[in-house]
CSV table of C-alpha atoms and ligand atoms in Angstrom, one decimal:
chain,number,residue,atom,x,y,z
A,1,MET,CA,0.0,0.0,0.0
A,2,LEU,CA,1.3,3.4,-0.9
A,3,HIS,CA,1.3,6.2,1.6
A,4,PRO,CA,-2.1,7.7,2.6
A,5,ARG,CA,-3.4,11.1,1.6
A,6,PRO,CA,-2.4,13.7,4.2
A,7,HIS,CA,-5.2,14.9,6.4
A,8,ASP,CA,-4.3,18.1,8.2
A,9,THR,CA,-4.4,20.2,5.1
A,10,SER,CA,-5.2,23.7,4.0
A,11,GLU,CA,-5.6,25.4,0.6
A,12,SER,CA,-1.9,26.2,0.4
A,13,ASP,CA,-1.3,22.5,0.3
A,14,PHE,CA,-3.1,22.2,-3.1
A,15,ILE,CA,-0.7,21.7,-6.0
A,16,VAL,CA,-3.7,21.5,-8.4
A,17,GLU,CA,-7.2,22.9,-7.9
A,18,PHE,CA,-10.2,22.7,-10.3
A,19,ARG,CA,-12.9,25.2,-9.3
A,20,ASN,CA,-16.1,24.3,-11.0
A,21,VAL,CA,-14.4,23.8,-14.4
A,22,THR,CA,-16.1,23.1,-17.7
A,23,CYS,CA,-13.5,22.6,-20.5
A,24,GLY,CA,-13.1,20.9,-23.8
A,25,TYR,CA,-12.3,21.3,-27.5
A,26,THR,CA,-13.7,23.7,-30.2
A,27,GLY,CA,-16.6,24.7,-28.0
A,28,ALA,CA,-17.7,21.2,-27.0
A,29,ALA,CA,-17.3,20.4,-23.3
A,30,ALA,CA,-15.4,17.2,-22.5
A,31,LEU,CA,-15.6,17.8,-18.7
A,32,SER,CA,-18.4,19.6,-16.9
A,33,SER,CA,-18.4,21.3,-13.5
A,34,VAL,CA,-15.3,19.6,-12.2
A,35,SER,CA,-14.1,20.6,-8.7
A,36,LEU,CA,-11.2,18.8,-7.2
A,37,ALA,CA,-8.0,19.4,-5.3
A,38,VAL,CA,-4.8,17.5,-5.5
A,39,TYR,CA,-2.6,17.9,-2.4
A,40,ARG,CA,1.1,18.2,-2.5
A,41,GLY,CA,2.5,14.7,-2.0
A,42,ASP,CA,-0.6,12.9,-3.3
A,43,PHE,CA,-0.5,9.8,-5.4
A,44,VAL,CA,-3.8,9.8,-7.3
A,45,GLY,CA,-5.3,7.5,-9.9
A,46,LEU,CA,-7.9,8.7,-12.3
A,47,VAL,CA,-10.2,6.0,-13.5
A,48,GLY,CA,-13.2,6.0,-15.9
A,49,PRO,CA,-14.2,4.6,-19.3
A,50,SER,CA,-12.7,5.5,-22.6
A,51,GLY,CA,-13.8,9.0,-23.6
A,52,ALA,CA,-14.5,9.9,-19.9
A,53,GLY,CA,-12.1,12.9,-20.1
A,54,LYS,CA,-9.1,11.5,-18.2
A,55,THR,CA,-6.5,12.7,-20.7
A,56,THR,CA,-8.4,16.0,-21.0
A,57,LEU,CA,-8.1,16.5,-17.3
A,58,LEU,CA,-4.3,16.0,-17.4
A,59,ARG,CA,-4.0,18.3,-20.4
A,60,THR,CA,-6.1,20.9,-18.7
A,61,ILE,CA,-3.5,21.1,-16.0
A,62,LEU,CA,-0.8,21.6,-18.7
A,63,GLY,CA,-2.9,24.5,-20.1
A,64,SER,CA,-3.6,22.9,-23.4
A,65,VAL,CA,-7.4,22.6,-23.2
A,66,ASP,CA,-9.9,25.4,-23.6
A,67,ILE,CA,-11.6,26.4,-20.3
A,68,TYR,CA,-15.2,27.6,-20.8
A,69,ALA,CA,-16.1,28.1,-17.1
A,70,GLY,CA,-14.4,28.0,-13.7
A,71,GLU,CA,-10.8,28.2,-12.9
A,72,VAL,CA,-7.8,25.8,-12.8
A,73,LEU,CA,-5.0,26.7,-10.4
A,74,VAL,CA,-1.6,25.0,-10.5
A,75,ASP,CA,0.6,25.9,-7.5
A,76,GLY,CA,-1.9,28.5,-6.6
A,77,LYS,CA,-1.7,30.4,-9.9
A,78,PRO,CA,-4.2,30.3,-12.9
A,79,VAL,CA,-2.9,27.6,-15.2
A,80,ARG,CA,-2.1,29.8,-18.2
A,81,SER,CA,-0.2,32.5,-16.3
A,82,SER,CA,2.8,30.4,-15.3
A,83,ARG,CA,5.2,28.0,-17.0
A,84,PRO,CA,3.9,24.5,-16.5
A,85,LEU,CA,5.7,23.0,-13.5
A,86,ALA,CA,4.5,19.5,-14.3
A,87,GLY,CA,6.3,16.6,-16.0
A,88,TYR,CA,4.0,14.9,-18.5
A,89,VAL,CA,4.2,11.3,-19.8
A,90,PRO,CA,1.8,10.9,-22.7
A,91,GLN,CA,0.0,7.7,-23.7
A,92,LEU,CA,2.4,5.7,-25.9
A,93,GLU,CA,-0.5,5.1,-28.3
A,94,THR,CA,-0.5,8.8,-29.3
A,95,ILE,CA,3.1,8.9,-30.4
A,96,ASP,CA,4.2,8.9,-34.0
A,97,TRP,CA,6.7,6.0,-34.0
A,98,ASN,CA,7.9,6.7,-37.6
A,99,PHE,CA,9.8,9.7,-36.3
A,100,PRO,CA,13.5,8.6,-36.0
A,101,VAL,CA,14.7,9.6,-32.5
A,102,THR,CA,16.9,7.9,-29.9
A,103,VAL,CA,16.2,7.3,-26.2
A,104,GLU,CA,18.8,10.0,-25.3
A,105,GLN,CA,17.2,12.5,-27.6
A,106,ILE,CA,13.8,11.8,-26.1
A,107,VAL,CA,15.1,12.3,-22.5
A,108,LEU,CA,16.9,15.5,-23.5
A,109,MET,CA,13.7,17.0,-24.9
A,110,GLY,CA,12.7,17.4,-21.3
A,111,GLN,CA,15.0,20.4,-21.0
A,112,ALA,CA,14.5,23.4,-23.3
A,113,ASN,CA,17.8,24.6,-24.8
A,114,GLU,CA,18.9,27.8,-23.2
A,115,GLY,CA,20.5,30.7,-25.1
A,116,TRP,CA,21.7,30.5,-28.7
A,117,PHE,CA,23.4,27.1,-28.6
A,118,PRO,CA,21.7,24.2,-30.4
A,119,TRP,CA,23.3,21.7,-28.1
A,120,HIS,CA,22.7,20.7,-24.5
A,121,LYS,CA,25.0,21.8,-21.7
A,122,LYS,CA,27.3,19.1,-20.2
A,123,GLU,CA,25.4,19.2,-16.9
A,124,VAL,CA,22.0,18.6,-18.7
A,125,ARG,CA,23.5,15.6,-20.5
A,126,GLU,CA,24.9,14.3,-17.3
A,127,SER,CA,21.6,14.6,-15.4
A,128,ALA,CA,19.8,12.9,-18.4
A,129,TYR,CA,22.2,10.0,-18.1
A,130,SER,CA,21.8,9.8,-14.3
A,131,ILE,CA,18.0,9.7,-14.7
A,132,MET,CA,18.4,7.0,-17.5
A,133,GLU,CA,20.6,5.0,-15.1
A,134,ARG,CA,18.0,5.1,-12.4
A,135,LEU,CA,15.3,4.0,-15.0
A,136,GLY,CA,17.6,1.2,-16.2
A,137,ILE,CA,17.8,2.6,-19.8
A,138,ALA,CA,21.2,4.2,-19.9
A,139,HIS,CA,22.6,1.4,-22.0
A,140,LEU,CA,19.9,2.1,-24.6
A,141,GLY,CA,20.7,5.8,-25.0
A,142,LYS,CA,21.8,5.6,-28.6
A,143,ARG,CA,19.0,3.2,-29.7
A,144,GLN,CA,16.1,4.2,-31.8
A,145,ILE,CA,13.0,4.5,-29.5
A,146,ARG,CA,10.7,2.7,-32.0
A,147,ALA,CA,12.9,-0.4,-31.8
A,148,LEU,CA,12.3,-0.8,-28.0
A,149,SER,CA,9.7,-2.6,-25.9
A,150,GLY,CA,6.7,-0.8,-24.5
A,151,GLY,CA,8.3,-0.7,-21.0
A,152,GLN,CA,11.5,0.8,-22.3
A,153,GLN,CA,9.6,3.4,-24.3
A,154,GLN,CA,7.6,4.2,-21.2
A,155,ARG,CA,10.7,4.7,-19.2
A,156,ALA,CA,12.3,7.0,-21.9
A,157,PHE,CA,9.2,9.3,-21.7
A,158,LEU,CA,9.3,9.1,-17.9
A,159,GLY,CA,13.0,10.2,-18.2
A,160,ARG,CA,12.0,13.1,-20.4
A,161,ALA,CA,9.4,14.2,-17.8
A,162,LEU,CA,11.8,13.9,-14.9
A,163,LEU,CA,14.7,15.9,-16.5
A,164,SER,CA,13.3,19.2,-15.3
A,165,SER,CA,12.9,17.8,-11.7
A,166,PRO,CA,9.1,18.5,-11.6
A,167,ARG,CA,7.2,18.6,-8.3
A,168,LEU,CA,4.2,17.3,-10.2
A,169,LEU,CA,4.1,14.3,-12.5
A,170,LEU,CA,1.1,13.6,-14.8
A,171,LEU,CA,1.1,10.2,-16.5
A,172,ASP,CA,-1.4,9.0,-19.0
A,173,GLU,CA,-1.8,5.2,-18.8
A,174,PRO,CA,1.8,4.6,-17.8
A,175,THR,CA,1.2,0.8,-17.4
A,176,SER,CA,-0.7,0.3,-20.6
A,177,GLY,CA,0.9,-2.2,-23.0
A,178,VAL,CA,3.6,-3.4,-20.6
A,179,ASP,CA,4.0,-6.8,-19.0
A,180,ILE,CA,3.2,-7.5,-15.3
A,181,LYS,CA,6.8,-7.3,-14.1
A,182,THR,CA,7.3,-3.9,-15.9
A,183,ARG,CA,4.0,-2.6,-14.6
A,184,ASP,CA,5.1,-3.4,-11.0
A,185,ASP,CA,8.6,-1.8,-11.7
A,186,ILE,CA,6.9,1.4,-13.0
A,187,LEU,CA,4.5,1.6,-10.0
A,188,HIS,CA,7.4,1.0,-7.6
A,189,LEU,CA,9.4,3.7,-9.3
A,190,LEU,CA,6.5,6.2,-9.1
A,191,ASP,CA,6.0,5.2,-5.4
A,192,GLU,CA,9.7,6.0,-4.8
A,193,LEU,CA,9.4,9.4,-6.6
A,194,ASN,CA,6.3,10.1,-4.5
A,195,HIS,CA,8.2,9.4,-1.3
A,196,GLU,CA,10.8,11.9,-2.5
A,197,GLY,CA,8.1,14.5,-2.6
A,198,VAL,CA,6.8,14.3,-6.2
A,199,THR,CA,3.0,14.6,-6.5
A,200,VAL,CA,1.7,11.9,-8.9
A,201,LEU,CA,-1.5,12.0,-10.9
A,202,MET,CA,-2.0,9.2,-13.3
A,203,THR,CA,-4.8,7.8,-15.4
A,204,THR,CA,-5.3,4.1,-15.6
A,205,HIS,CA,-7.9,1.7,-17.0
A,206,GLU,CA,-6.6,-1.1,-14.8
A,207,ILE,CA,-8.9,-0.8,-11.8
A,208,ASN,CA,-7.7,-4.0,-10.0
A,209,ALA,CA,-4.0,-4.2,-11.0
A,210,VAL,CA,-3.1,-0.6,-10.6
A,211,ALA,CA,-5.8,1.8,-9.1
A,212,ALA,CA,-6.7,-0.6,-6.3
A,213,HIS,CA,-3.2,-0.2,-4.9
A,214,LEU,CA,-3.2,3.6,-4.9
A,215,PRO,CA,-4.1,5.6,-1.8
A,216,TRP,CA,-6.6,7.9,-3.6
A,217,VAL,CA,-8.8,7.3,-6.7
A,218,ILE,CA,-10.9,9.7,-8.6
A,219,CYS,CA,-13.8,8.2,-10.6
A,220,ILE,CA,-14.6,10.3,-13.6
A,221,ASN,CA,-17.1,10.2,-16.5
A,222,LYS,CA,-17.3,13.7,-18.0
A,223,GLU,CA,-17.8,14.8,-14.4
A,224,ILE,CA,-16.4,13.7,-11.0
A,225,ILE,CA,-18.5,10.7,-9.9
A,226,ALA,CA,-16.6,10.1,-6.6
A,227,GLU,CA,-13.2,10.2,-5.0
A,228,GLY,CA,-11.5,8.5,-2.1
A,229,PRO,CA,-9.5,5.5,-1.1
A,230,PRO,CA,-10.3,2.5,-3.3
A,231,SER,CA,-11.9,0.7,-0.4
A,232,GLU,CA,-14.5,3.4,-0.2
A,233,VAL,CA,-15.1,4.3,-3.9
A,234,TYR,CA,-15.1,0.8,-5.2
A,235,THR,CA,-18.8,0.1,-4.7
A,236,PRO,CA,-21.2,-1.3,-7.3
A,237,GLU,CA,-23.1,2.0,-7.2
A,238,ILE,CA,-20.1,4.3,-7.8
A,239,LEU,CA,-18.5,2.0,-10.4
A,240,GLY,CA,-21.8,1.5,-12.1
A,241,ARG,CA,-22.2,5.3,-12.5
A,242,THR,CA,-18.6,5.6,-13.6
A,243,TYR,CA,-18.6,2.9,-16.2
A,244,GLY,CA,-22.3,2.7,-17.1
A,245,ALA,CA,-22.1,-1.1,-16.6
A,246,GLU,CA,-22.9,-3.4,-13.8
A,247,MET,CA,-19.9,-4.2,-11.7
A,248,THR,CA,-19.5,-6.7,-8.9
A,249,VAL,CA,-17.2,-5.8,-6.0
A,250,VAL,CA,-15.6,-8.6,-4.0
A,251,HIS,CA,-13.8,-8.1,-0.7
A,252,HIS,CA,-11.3,-10.9,0.0
A,253,GLU,CA,-8.6,-11.0,2.7
A,254,GLY,CA,-8.2,-7.3,2.8
A,255,MET,CA,-8.3,-6.9,-1.0
A,256,THR,CA,-11.0,-5.2,-3.0
A,257,LEU,CA,-11.6,-6.7,-6.4
A,258,VAL,CA,-13.9,-5.5,-9.1
A,259,ALA,CA,-15.4,-7.7,-11.8
A,260,GLU,CA,-17.8,-6.8,-14.5
A,261,THR,CA,-21.0,-8.7,-14.2
A,262,PRO,CA,-20.8,-11.0,-17.2
A,263,HIS,CA,-23.5,-11.3,-19.7
A,264,GLN,CA,-24.4,-15.0,-20.0
A,265,ILE,CA,-23.5,-15.5,-23.6
A,266,GLY,CA,-22.5,-19.1,-23.3
A,267,ARG,CA,-25.6,-20.1,-21.5
A,268,SER,CA,-27.9,-18.5,-24.0
A,269,LEU,CA,-26.1,-20.2,-26.9
A,270,ARG,CA,-26.4,-23.6,-25.2
A,271,HIS,CA,-30.1,-22.8,-24.7
A,272,HIS,CA,-30.5,-22.1,-28.4
A,273,GLN,CA,-28.7,-25.4,-29.2
A,274,LYS,CA,-31.0,-27.3,-26.8
A,275,VAL,CA,-34.1,-25.6,-28.4
A,276,GLY,CA,-32.7,-26.6,-31.8
A,277,THR,CA,-32.3,-30.3,-31.0
A,278,GLN,CA,-35.8,-30.4,-29.6
A,279,THR,CA,-37.4,-29.2,-32.8
B,301,LIG,P1,-10.2,9.5,-21.9
B,301,LIG,O1,-8.8,9.9,-21.7
B,301,LIG,O2,-10.9,9.3,-20.6
B,301,LIG,O3,-10.3,8.3,-22.8
B,301,LIG,P2,-10.4,11.9,-23.5
B,301,LIG,O4,-10.0,13.0,-22.5
B,301,LIG,O5,-9.3,11.5,-24.4
B,301,LIG,O6,-11.0,10.7,-22.6
B,301,LIG,O7,-11.6,12.4,-24.3
B,301,LIG,C1,-12.7,13.0,-23.7
B,301,LIG,C2,-13.6,13.6,-24.9
B,301,LIG,O8,-13.0,14.6,-25.5
B,301,LIG,C3,-14.0,12.5,-25.9
B,301,LIG,O9,-15.3,12.7,-26.3
B,301,LIG,C4,-13.0,12.8,-27.0
B,301,LIG,O10,-13.5,12.5,-28.3
B,301,LIG,C5,-12.9,14.4,-26.9
B,301,LIG,N1,-11.5,14.8,-27.4
B,301,LIG,C6,-10.3,14.4,-26.9
B,301,LIG,N2,-9.3,15.0,-27.5
B,301,LIG,C7,-9.9,15.9,-28.4
B,301,LIG,C8,-9.4,16.8,-29.4
B,301,LIG,N3,-8.0,17.0,-29.5
B,301,LIG,N4,-10.3,17.5,-30.2
B,301,LIG,C9,-11.6,17.3,-30.0
B,301,LIG,N5,-12.1,16.4,-29.1
B,301,LIG,C10,-11.3,15.7,-28.4
């Protein structure tokens, strides 16, 4: 279990705050009337069905979504008035893999070049390599990113996000498309960063394997449905409203497990066969 959300908190402890926010694209709202606060030091999972607005919520914090109503504050300031202080790890699926680029180049993208020189300072390159060491990808520095596994690609983008030493890390499905061992490694690394003071906000569609292990979960479907520790928000009622589908929640030896209530396809087919043989 990761560390719990802090309790004795005040507004100055918010690193992100949404105040009744409606936002979206070209005039169409993707999220409506969203109010939420992310505290410094939080480790939060955003769950909800495809199209629920999870990516939009992360991108709103980065200032790249139109805000139609309400206000988004990052570190106490309106989102557009300051340089984004967040590191962002996009969904791997959204990346154009035809673009030839090495792991080292991806990580170095995390630091804007300063001044007139089209190359990176020695210190920046050194810190890129020390981050890559930590992520276990330093030996892959000169390799083309498109030739690597999903887990290695994920780490390269995590390296890019970490290069500017962000206090806030936003990750879009960081465990999607990786094997179980890599998923656990990534979560362990995020937990370590969180213990070092980095606030983590990540989306995930893995409600059992990922979100159930986080201290705080926000259920979203175009609006906030509920938030709290998984043991409190994983109820058939809340999950049903989030996913628009019947969900069964099982408590077993201190674990909370969620299962979709299966449609009985097999049985109805057998029923048809039986009917067929009778006629
Ligand atoms: P999720 O991450 O939960 O799958 P998204 O935030 O990607 O959901 O999408 C929420 C809604 O916003 C969807 O209806 C989607 O079609 C729409 N949307 C997402 N990105 C764009 C965009 N760049 N332009 C227009 N509509 C978009």
